[in-house]
mmCIF file of C-alpha atoms in Angstrom:
data_model
loop_
_atom_site.group_PDB
_atom_site.id
_atom_site.type_symbol
_atom_site.label_atom_id
_atom_site.label_comp_id
_atom_site.label_asym_id
_atom_site.label_seq_id
_atom_site.Cartn_x
_atom_site.Cartn_y
_atom_site.Cartn_z
ATOM 1 C CA UNK C 1 3.294 1.261 13.341
ATOM 2 C CA UNK C 2 6.805 0.859 11.937
ATOM 3 C CA UNK C 3 7.814 1.823 8.419
ATOM 4 C CA UNK C 4 8.516 -1.822 7.554
ATOM 5 C CA UNK C 5 4.973 -2.837 8.500
ATOM 6 C CA UNK C 6 3.591 0.030 6.457
ATOM 7 C CA UNK C 7 5.750 -1.058 3.543
ATOM 8 C CA UNK C 8 4.369 -4.595 3.764
ATOM 9 C CA UNK C 9 0.811 -3.282 3.814
ATOM 10 C CA UNK C 10 1.517 -1.138 0.760
ATOM 11 C CA UNK C 11 3.107 -3.955 -1.218
ATOM 12 C CA UNK C 12 0.241 -6.330 -0.517
ATOM 13 C CA UNK C 13 -2.637 -3.891 -1.020
ATOM 14 C CA UNK C 14 -5.058 -5.612 -3.301
ATOM 15 C CA UNK C 15 -5.625 -2.846 -5.812
ATOM 16 C CA UNK C 16 -4.230 -4.083 -9.109
ATOM 17 C CA UNK C 17 -6.354 -3.989 -12.221
ATOM 18 C CA UNK C 18 -7.111 -6.991 -14.337
ATOM 19 C CA UNK C 19 -8.011 -4.309 -16.862
ATOM 20 C CA UNK C 20 -10.519 -4.697 -19.650
ATOM 21 C CA UNK C 21 -10.787 -8.489 -19.589
ATOM 22 C CA UNK C 22 -14.469 -8.446 -20.411
ATOM 23 C CA UNK C 23 -13.917 -6.211 -23.436
ATOM 24 C CA UNK C 24 -11.446 -8.597 -25.059
ATOM 25 C CA UNK C 25 -13.980 -9.921 -27.570
ATOM 26 C CA UNK C 26 -14.575 -6.408 -28.911
ATOM 27 C CA UNK C 27 -10.904 -5.666 -29.503
ATOM 28 C CA UNK C 28 -9.363 -6.323 -32.919
ATOM 29 C CA UNK C 29 -5.796 -7.468 -32.270
ATOM 30 C CA UNK C 30 -3.271 -5.771 -34.601
ATOM 31 C CA UNK C 31 -1.241 -8.056 -36.848
ATOM 32 C CA UNK C 32 2.355 -7.987 -38.004
ATOM 33 C CA UNK C 33 3.140 -7.715 -41.710
ATOM 34 C CA UNK C 34 3.464 -11.525 -41.794
ATOM 35 C CA UNK C 35 0.023 -11.973 -40.217
ATOM 36 C CA UNK C 36 0.784 -12.883 -36.598
ATOM 37 C CA UNK C 37 -0.716 -11.033 -33.596
ATOM 38 C CA UNK C 38 1.474 -8.048 -32.736
ATOM 39 C CA UNK C 39 2.655 -8.079 -29.117
ATOM 40 C CA UNK C 40 5.642 -5.824 -29.711
ATOM 41 C CA UNK C 41 6.519 -2.914 -27.470
ATOM 42 C CA UNK C 42 7.623 -2.116 -23.935
ATOM 43 C CA UNK C 43 5.309 -3.437 -21.222
ATOM 44 C CA UNK C 44 5.093 -2.963 -17.460
ATOM 45 C CA UNK C 45 3.880 -5.743 -15.158
ATOM 46 C CA UNK C 46 3.856 -3.921 -11.804
ATOM 47 C CA UNK C 47 1.076 -4.976 -9.454
ATOM 48 C CA UNK C 48 -0.217 -4.321 -5.949
ATOM 49 C CA UNK C 49 -2.126 -7.597 -5.868
ATOM 50 C CA UNK C 50 -0.753 -10.190 -3.422
ATOM 51 C CA UNK C 51 0.441 -13.459 -4.873
ATOM 52 C CA UNK C 52 -1.821 -15.405 -2.520
ATOM 53 C CA UNK C 53 -5.394 -14.441 -1.673
ATOM 54 C CA UNK C 54 -6.056 -13.358 1.912
ATOM 55 C CA UNK C 55 -7.979 -16.204 3.526
ATOM 56 C CA UNK C 56 -10.950 -14.020 4.447
ATOM 57 C CA UNK C 57 -11.866 -13.734 0.747
ATOM 58 C CA UNK C 58 -12.281 -17.489 0.332
ATOM 59 C CA UNK C 59 -12.865 -18.318 -3.349
ATOM 60 C CA UNK C 60 -13.830 -14.737 -4.266
ATOM 61 C CA UNK C 61 -11.625 -13.552 -7.161
ATOM 62 C CA UNK C 62 -12.546 -9.857 -7.331
ATOM 63 C CA UNK C 63 -12.908 -6.907 -4.984
ATOM 64 C CA UNK C 64 -16.040 -4.807 -4.807
ATOM 65 C CA UNK C 65 -15.868 -1.158 -5.819
ATOM 66 C CA UNK C 66 -16.195 -0.173 -2.160
ATOM 67 C CA UNK C 67 -13.207 -2.343 -1.240
ATOM 68 C CA UNK C 68 -11.167 -0.841 -4.065
ATOM 69 C CA UNK C 69 -11.896 2.698 -2.873
ATOM 70 C CA UNK C 70 -11.080 1.769 0.724
ATOM 71 C CA UNK C 71 -7.766 0.238 -0.337
ATOM 72 C CA UNK C 72 -6.952 3.315 -2.389
ATOM 73 C CA UNK C 73 -7.649 5.620 0.571
ATOM 74 C CA UNK C 74 -5.452 3.435 2.773
ATOM 75 C CA UNK C 75 -2.645 3.589 0.257
ATOM 76 C CA UNK C 76 -2.588 7.372 0.050
ATOM 77 C CA UNK C 77 -2.908 7.844 3.803
ATOM 78 C CA UNK C 78 0.073 5.673 4.730
ATOM 79 C CA UNK C 79 2.616 8.440 4.192
ATOM 80 C CA UNK C 80 0.750 10.755 6.528
ATOM 81 C CA UNK C 81 0.847 8.237 9.375
ATOM 82 C CA UNK C 82 4.571 7.640 9.347
ATOM 83 C CA UNK C 83 6.347 8.308 12.592
ATOM 84 C CA UNK C 84 8.099 11.692 12.248
ATOM 85 C CA UNK C 85 10.635 10.915 14.977
ATOM 86 C CA UNK C 86 11.805 7.536 13.678
ATOM 87 C CA UNK C 87 15.571 7.233 13.121
ATOM 88 C CA UNK C 88 15.797 3.848 11.394
ATOM 89 C CA UNK C 89 13.637 1.761 9.074
ATOM 90 C CA UNK C 90 15.366 -1.513 9.826
ATOM 91 C CA UNK C 91 16.765 -1.587 6.289
ATOM 92 C CA UNK C 92 20.523 -1.514 5.870
ATOM 93 C CA UNK C 93 21.945 1.927 5.159
ATOM 94 C CA UNK C 94 23.058 1.092 1.620
ATOM 95 C CA UNK C 95 19.479 1.001 0.346
ATOM 96 C CA UNK C 96 16.579 3.421 0.294
ATOM 97 C CA UNK C 97 13.461 1.354 0.924
ATOM 98 C CA UNK C 98 10.874 3.768 -0.447
ATOM 99 C CA UNK C 99 12.207 5.834 -3.349
ATOM 100 C CA UNK C 100 12.109 3.267 -6.157
ATOM 101 C CA UNK C 101 9.163 1.132 -5.082
ATOM 102 C CA UNK C 102 6.910 0.816 -8.112
ATOM 103 C CA UNK C 103 3.129 0.736 -7.717
ATOM 104 C CA UNK C 104 0.396 -0.181 -10.194
ATOM 105 C CA UNK C 105 -2.558 2.082 -10.818
ATOM 106 C CA UNK C 106 -6.132 1.377 -9.757
ATOM 107 C CA UNK C 107 -8.365 0.891 -12.775
ATOM 108 C CA UNK C 108 -11.180 -1.433 -13.741
ATOM 109 C CA UNK C 109 -11.681 -4.925 -12.355
ATOM 110 C CA UNK C 110 -9.492 -5.703 -9.336
ATOM 111 C CA UNK C 111 -8.423 -9.216 -8.362
ATOM 112 C CA UNK C 112 -7.949 -10.450 -4.802
ATOM 113 C CA UNK C 113 -4.827 -12.443 -5.747
ATOM 114 C CA UNK C 114 -2.536 -13.158 -8.665
ATOM 115 C CA UNK C 115 -3.120 -16.876 -8.155
ATOM 116 C CA UNK C 116 -6.372 -18.076 -9.718
ATOM 117 C CA UNK C 117 -5.706 -21.804 -9.307
ATOM 118 C CA UNK C 118 -6.034 -23.488 -6.876
ATOM 119 C CA UNK C 119 -9.455 -21.875 -6.663
ATOM 120 C CA UNK C 120 -8.815 -20.525 -3.166
ATOM 121 C CA UNK C 121 -6.003 -18.372 -4.560
ATOM 122 C CA UNK C 122 -3.459 -20.037 -2.272
ATOM 123 C CA UNK C 123 -0.339 -22.038 -3.073
ATOM 124 C CA UNK C 124 -0.882 -25.797 -3.376
ATOM 125 C CA UNK C 125 0.292 -28.098 -0.609
ATOM 126 C CA UNK C 126 4.033 -28.727 -0.635
ATOM 127 C CA UNK C 127 5.670 -32.048 -1.333
ATOM 128 C CA UNK C 128 7.036 -33.534 1.893
ATOM 129 C CA UNK C 129 10.499 -32.213 2.683
ATOM 130 C CA UNK C 130 10.213 -28.990 0.664
ATOM 131 C CA UNK C 131 11.126 -25.905 2.684
ATOM 132 C CA UNK C 132 10.745 -22.173 2.142
ATOM 133 C CA UNK C 133 13.934 -20.161 1.545
ATOM 134 C CA UNK C 134 13.011 -16.780 0.063
ATOM 135 C CA UNK C 135 16.225 -14.876 0.825
ATOM 136 C CA UNK C 136 15.939 -11.256 1.901
ATOM 137 C CA UNK C 137 17.743 -8.083 2.817
ATOM 138 C CA UNK C 138 19.869 -9.862 5.427
ATOM 139 C CA UNK C 139 21.902 -13.058 5.143
ATOM 140 C CA UNK C 140 20.093 -16.272 6.033
ATOM 141 C CA UNK C 141 21.417 -19.753 6.870
ATOM 142 C CA UNK C 142 21.701 -21.974 3.834
ATOM 143 C CA UNK C 143 23.840 -24.164 1.642
ATOM 144 C CA UNK C 144 25.354 -23.817 -1.802
ATOM 145 C CA UNK C 145 24.140 -23.530 -4.458
ATOM 146 C CA UNK C 146 22.203 -20.409 -3.478
ATOM 147 C CA UNK C 147 18.934 -20.635 -5.419
ATOM 148 C CA UNK C 148 17.193 -17.460 -4.242
ATOM 149 C CA UNK C 149 17.641 -14.123 -5.984
ATOM 150 C CA UNK C 150 18.024 -11.554 -3.202
ATOM 151 C CA UNK C 151 20.356 -11.698 -0.208
ATOM 152 C CA UNK C 152 22.810 -14.474 0.537
ATOM 153 C CA UNK C 153 24.144 -17.022 3.002
ATOM 154 C CA UNK C 154 27.502 -15.368 3.684
ATOM 155 C CA UNK C 155 30.385 -13.374 2.229
ATOM 156 C CA UNK C 156 33.128 -15.951 1.761
ATOM 157 C CA UNK C 157 32.870 -15.689 -2.030
ATOM 158 C CA UNK C 158 30.520 -14.631 -4.822
ATOM 159 C CA UNK C 159 28.815 -18.046 -4.718
ATOM 160 C CA UNK C 160 27.463 -17.142 -1.273
ATOM 161 C CA UNK C 161 25.387 -14.344 -2.748
ATOM 162 C CA UNK C 162 21.949 -14.421 -4.343
ATOM 163 C CA UNK C 163 21.490 -14.891 -8.078
ATOM 164 C CA UNK C 164 20.516 -11.289 -8.822
ATOM 165 C CA UNK C 165 23.526 -9.954 -6.890
ATOM 166 C CA UNK C 166 25.689 -12.109 -9.157
ATOM 167 C CA UNK C 167 23.890 -10.764 -12.246
ATOM 168 C CA UNK C 168 22.791 -14.266 -13.268
ATOM 169 C CA UNK C 169 19.012 -13.869 -13.160
ATOM 170 C CA UNK C 170 16.742 -11.098 -11.933
ATOM 171 C CA UNK C 171 14.138 -11.467 -9.228
ATOM 172 C CA UNK C 172 11.041 -10.720 -11.296
ATOM 173 C CA UNK C 173 11.399 -11.892 -14.900
ATOM 174 C CA UNK C 174 11.969 -15.558 -14.226
ATOM 175 C CA UNK C 175 10.642 -16.865 -16.380
ATOM 176 C CA UNK C 176 7.789 -16.461 -15.227
ATOM 177 C CA UNK C 177 6.999 -12.731 -14.953
ATOM 178 C CA UNK C 178 6.221 -11.915 -11.312
ATOM 179 C CA UNK C 179 5.672 -8.312 -10.162
ATOM 180 C CA UNK C 180 8.267 -6.946 -7.750
ATOM 181 C CA UNK C 181 9.001 -3.558 -6.224
ATOM 182 C CA UNK C 182 10.790 -2.079 -9.260
ATOM 183 C CA UNK C 183 12.111 -2.740 -12.795
ATOM 184 C CA UNK C 184 8.867 -4.448 -13.806
ATOM 185 C CA UNK C 185 9.470 -3.908 -17.505
ATOM 186 C CA UNK C 186 9.936 -6.125 -20.537
ATOM 187 C CA UNK C 187 10.279 -5.452 -24.242
ATOM 188 C CA UNK C 188 8.729 -7.875 -26.722
ATOM 189 C CA UNK C 189 10.225 -8.190 -30.212
ATOM 190 C CA UNK C 190 8.925 -10.532 -32.916
ATOM 191 C CA UNK C 191 9.695 -11.985 -36.294
ATOM 192 C CA UNK C 192 8.039 -14.861 -38.110
ATOM 193 C CA UNK C 193 10.099 -17.562 -36.397
ATOM 194 C CA UNK C 194 10.900 -16.158 -32.951
ATOM 195 C CA UNK C 195 9.527 -14.014 -30.154
ATOM 196 C CA UNK C 196 12.011 -12.341 -27.809
ATOM 197 C CA UNK C 197 11.008 -11.294 -24.294
ATOM 198 C CA UNK C 198 13.714 -8.905 -23.132
ATOM 199 C CA UNK C 199 13.617 -8.247 -19.389
ATOM 200 C CA UNK C 200 14.903 -4.959 -17.989
ATOM 201 C CA UNK C 201 16.162 -6.685 -14.829
ATOM 202 C CA UNK C 202 19.671 -8.087 -15.532
ATOM 203 C CA UNK C 203 18.967 -7.434 -19.250
ATOM 204 C CA UNK C 204 17.963 -11.032 -19.909
ATOM 205 C CA UNK C 205 16.699 -11.854 -23.422
ATOM 206 C CA UNK C 206 14.602 -15.007 -23.700
ATOM 207 C CA UNK C 207 14.268 -16.450 -27.208
ATOM 208 C CA UNK C 208 11.036 -18.324 -27.871
ATOM 209 C CA UNK C 209 11.222 -20.505 -30.950
ATOM 210 C CA UNK C 210 7.997 -20.710 -32.987
ATOM 211 C CA UNK C 211 9.167 -23.208 -35.601
ATOM 212 C CA UNK C 212 9.448 -26.953 -35.152
ATOM 213 C CA UNK C 213 12.857 -28.319 -34.277
ATOM 214 C CA UNK C 214 14.625 -30.957 -32.210
ATOM 215 C CA UNK C 215 13.970 -30.949 -28.476
ATOM 216 C CA UNK C 216 16.815 -29.927 -26.206
ATOM 217 C CA UNK C 217 18.469 -32.899 -24.511
ATOM 218 C CA UNK C 218 16.871 -33.329 -21.052
ATOM 219 C CA UNK C 219 20.370 -33.362 -19.542
ATOM 220 C CA UNK C 220 20.986 -29.790 -20.739
ATOM 221 C CA UNK C 221 19.717 -27.273 -18.183
ATOM 222 C CA UNK C 222 19.588 -23.498 -18.636
ATOM 223 C CA UNK C 223 18.974 -20.588 -16.277
ATOM 224 C CA UNK C 224 15.834 -19.538 -18.168
ATOM 225 C CA UNK C 225 14.988 -22.973 -19.515
ATOM 226 C CA UNK C 226 14.238 -23.814 -23.138
ATOM 227 C CA UNK C 227 11.155 -22.015 -24.490
ATOM 228 C CA UNK C 228 9.065 -23.151 -27.475
ATOM 229 C CA UNK C 229 5.904 -21.389 -28.602
ATOM 230 C CA UNK C 230 3.022 -21.362 -31.055
ATOM 231 C CA UNK C 231 0.002 -19.210 -31.862
ATOM 232 C CA UNK C 232 -3.434 -20.321 -30.672
ATOM 233 C CA UNK C 233 -5.567 -17.751 -32.456
ATOM 234 C CA UNK C 234 -4.544 -14.398 -30.974
ATOM 235 C CA UNK C 235 -2.775 -15.998 -28.000
ATOM 236 C CA UNK C 236 0.940 -16.774 -27.825
ATOM 237 C CA UNK C 237 1.344 -20.095 -26.004
ATOM 238 C CA UNK C 238 4.792 -20.896 -24.577
ATOM 239 C CA UNK C 239 6.113 -24.067 -22.962
ATOM 240 C CA UNK C 240 9.398 -23.797 -21.070
ATOM 241 C CA UNK C 241 11.342 -26.684 -19.563
ATOM 242 C CA UNK C 242 14.992 -27.754 -19.174
ATOM 243 C CA UNK C 243 15.603 -25.435 -16.227
ATOM 244 C CA UNK C 244 19.003 -26.000 -14.640
ATOM 245 C CA UNK C 245 17.749 -26.591 -11.094
ATOM 246 C CA UNK C 246 19.883 -23.722 -9.762
ATOM 247 C CA UNK C 247 16.829 -21.491 -9.392
ATOM 248 C CA UNK C 248 13.751 -22.008 -7.246
ATOM 249 C CA UNK C 249 10.503 -23.419 -8.533
ATOM 250 C CA UNK C 250 8.261 -20.577 -7.309
ATOM 251 C CA UNK C 251 8.240 -17.935 -4.571
ATOM 252 C CA UNK C 252 11.090 -19.370 -2.518
ATOM 253 C CA UNK C 253 10.062 -23.031 -2.766
ATOM 254 C CA UNK C 254 11.847 -26.044 -4.192
ATOM 255 C CA UNK C 255 14.110 -26.339 -7.221
ATOM 256 C CA UNK C 256 13.353 -25.641 -10.873
ATOM 257 C CA UNK C 257 14.912 -28.945 -11.984
ATOM 258 C CA UNK C 258 11.605 -30.636 -12.876
ATOM 259 C CA UNK C 259 9.565 -27.482 -13.424
ATOM 260 C CA UNK C 260 7.513 -27.030 -16.585
ATOM 261 C CA UNK C 261 6.161 -23.541 -17.239
ATOM 262 C CA UNK C 262 3.198 -22.779 -19.512
ATOM 263 C CA UNK C 263 2.524 -19.156 -20.494
ATOM 264 C CA UNK C 264 -0.284 -17.513 -22.465
ATOM 265 C CA UNK C 265 -0.035 -13.906 -23.716
ATOM 266 C CA UNK C 266 -3.140 -12.325 -25.242
ATOM 267 C CA UNK C 267 -3.421 -8.691 -26.283
ATOM 268 C CA UNK C 268 -6.851 -7.597 -25.035
ATOM 269 C CA UNK C 269 -6.557 -3.879 -25.739
ATOM 270 C CA UNK C 270 -4.260 -1.324 -27.369
ATOM 271 C CA UNK C 271 -2.388 -0.902 -24.072
ATOM 272 C CA UNK C 272 -3.010 -4.216 -22.307
ATOM 273 C CA UNK C 273 -1.755 -7.807 -22.489
ATOM 274 C CA UNK C 274 -3.321 -10.545 -20.389
ATOM 275 C CA UNK C 275 -0.455 -12.731 -19.139
ATOM 276 C CA UNK C 276 -1.332 -16.096 -17.636
ATOM 277 C CA UNK C 277 1.137 -18.705 -16.469
ATOM 278 C CA UNK C 278 0.852 -22.209 -15.068
ATOM 279 C CA UNK C 279 3.609 -24.049 -13.197
ATOM 280 C CA UNK C 280 3.582 -27.837 -13.200
ATOM 281 C CA UNK C 281 6.201 -29.077 -10.746
ATOM 282 C CA UNK C 282 5.142 -32.129 -8.763
ATOM 283 C CA UNK C 283 8.615 -32.287 -7.198
ATOM 284 C CA UNK C 284 7.728 -29.130 -5.253
ATOM 285 C CA UNK C 285 3.927 -28.770 -5.168
ATOM 286 C CA UNK C 286 1.242 -31.444 -4.984
ATOM 287 C CA UNK C 287 -0.781 -29.670 -7.679
ATOM 288 C CA UNK C 288 -0.200 -27.192 -10.462
ATOM 289 C CA UNK C 289 -0.683 -23.451 -9.906
ATOM 290 C CA UNK C 290 -1.936 -20.717 -12.231
ATOM 291 C CA UNK C 291 -1.653 -16.929 -11.958
ATOM 292 C CA UNK C 292 -2.768 -13.959 -14.056
ATOM 293 C CA UNK C 293 -0.799 -10.713 -14.390
ATOM 294 C CA UNK C 294 -1.675 -7.625 -16.425
ATOM 295 C CA UNK C 295 0.933 -6.056 -18.724
ATOM 296 C CA UNK C 296 0.426 -2.335 -19.413
ATOM 297 C CA UNK C 297 1.919 -0.580 -22.450
ATOM 298 C CA UNK C 298 4.777 1.830 -21.768
ATOM 299 C CA UNK C 299 5.477 4.700 -24.149
ATOM 300 C CA UNK C 300 9.168 5.056 -23.250
ATOM 301 C CA UNK C 301 12.154 2.822 -23.996
ATOM 302 C CA UNK C 302 14.125 0.449 -21.813
ATOM 303 C CA UNK C 303 17.470 1.680 -20.563
ATOM 304 C CA UNK C 304 20.482 -0.586 -20.224
ATOM 305 C CA UNK C 305 20.639 -2.517 -16.981
ATOM 306 C CA UNK C 306 24.433 -2.638 -16.696
ATOM 307 C CA UNK C 307 24.658 -5.300 -14.020
ATOM 308 C CA UNK C 308 28.150 -6.820 -14.244
ATOM 309 C CA UNK C 309 29.629 -3.516 -15.432
ATOM 310 C CA UNK C 310 28.246 -1.607 -12.451
ATOM 311 C CA UNK C 311 28.308 -4.325 -9.818
ATOM 312 C CA UNK C 312 30.658 -2.500 -7.464
ATOM 313 C CA UNK C 313 28.690 -3.714 -4.462
ATOM 314 C CA UNK C 314 29.826 -7.318 -4.951
ATOM 315 C CA UNK C 315 33.537 -6.490 -4.950
ATOM 316 C CA UNK C 316 33.222 -3.984 -2.125
ATOM 317 C CA UNK C 317 31.240 -6.452 -0.012
ATOM 318 C CA UNK C 318 33.830 -9.210 -0.424
ATOM 319 C CA UNK C 319 36.750 -6.829 0.157
ATOM 320 C CA UNK C 320 35.125 -5.553 3.343
ATOM 321 C CA UNK C 321 34.593 -9.127 4.540
ATOM 322 C CA UNK C 322 38.255 -10.012 3.883
ATOM 323 C CA UNK C 323 39.335 -6.872 5.722
ATOM 324 C CA UNK C 324 37.154 -7.890 8.657
ATOM 325 C CA UNK C 325 38.640 -11.404 8.599
ATOM 326 C CA UNK C 326 42.165 -9.966 8.644
ATOM 327 C CA UNK C 327 41.314 -7.672 11.545
ATOM 328 C CA UNK C 328 39.780 -10.519 13.542
ATOM 329 C CA UNK C 329 42.828 -12.717 12.858
ATOM 330 C CA UNK C 330 45.194 -9.963 13.982
ATOM 331 C CA UNK C 331 43.163 -9.456 17.151
ATOM 332 C CA UNK C 332 43.286 -13.186 17.949
ATOM 333 C CA UNK C 333 47.071 -13.289 17.465
ATOM 334 C CA UNK C 334 47.509 -10.311 19.761
ATOM 335 C CA UNK C 335 45.342 -11.977 22.401
ATOM 336 C CA UNK C 336 47.425 -15.160 22.176
ATOM 337 C CA UNK C 337 50.691 -13.299 22.795
ATOM 338 C CA UNK C 338 49.099 -11.113 25.444
ATOM 339 C CA UNK C 339 47.940 -14.201 27.375
ATOM 340 C CA UNK C 340 51.505 -15.524 27.418
#
C-alpha cells in the first residue's frame, strides 16, 4: 500500500471525540465580569472524523467502543507497515507530507461523521450544474477567479494560485471552522459588544457584533462575510452572510455568494466547546447541512502566522515559471533559425 493511501486512511479514521456532550447539563459555564458566558482562550479543532459518514454506517451517528479501539490500533500500526524501500510519496519535493499532520486524540463519544444533517451524514444533493473543484497539491484545470484554497490553475500570475497561497483566506477557518491537517487553532476574545474569533491560519480576525446595528448592504461582499451574534442562554449564536462569492460554499462546491452560515458555540466543560454550524445555500445544495466539531482548550499561545511577510514560495514560483517561459521561447527561436 502506498504512503498516499495510508495518509488518506489516517486522515479519515473515524476516531474523533464529541467529548462530554452528555455531561453538559452538569457543567456550570464560567461568566465574564459583565455576565456573559466566557468562551475566551486558545482552542484546537483538529479532528480525525470524516466530513461525510461512510455509507456502511447508514444513519448511525456514533461508533461502538470496539470500533474505536480497532480504529486506534489501525492508526498506530500504519507507520509499521510503510514500505521501507519506497523512494517517493507522490508529493512534490517542497513539502513534507507527514511531519506536521495534526491528529485529534481518542476520548469519549466518537462520531461517525462531522455532518449530522442530512441524517445520513452525507452532503445534500447538488443543484444542477454545480461541480466539484477542491484544488489540491497539483494544478488543476479551471478559470479565474480561483475559489479554492490550496493549489492553483497555473503560474501566469498570482491570481492563478489558490486563496491560501495568496494569503487571502486559510483553508480551515472559513468561516466555518473545518478541521484540516494542521494549524487547527483559534483564539477567542470577548468584550460586552463584540466577540473576536482569531484564526491561526493566515491570522484572520473575525469580528462578531453583539449589539444591534444597521445591516450591511447586500451589494457589499467580504471574504469572511458579515457576522452578527447574540447569546441564547449559554450559547453564542452567530449568523454570517454577505460573502463575496470569491470563496466556495462548502468542501469544494459552488460559490459563497448566496451562502448564509449559522454557528452555535456552547462551552460544555472547562476544556471543551461544542461548535455546531449550519450552511443554508440553495444555490449550491438542495438542502441545508449541519456539522458538529469539538474545540479543545489549548494551554499555549498562538504564534504569528506571517503569511505575506514569509510568502517566498509565491515569488519563487512565478520567477521560475517566467524563467521556464524564457527558456522555451529561446529554444523555439533557435529551432526556427536551425530549420532555415
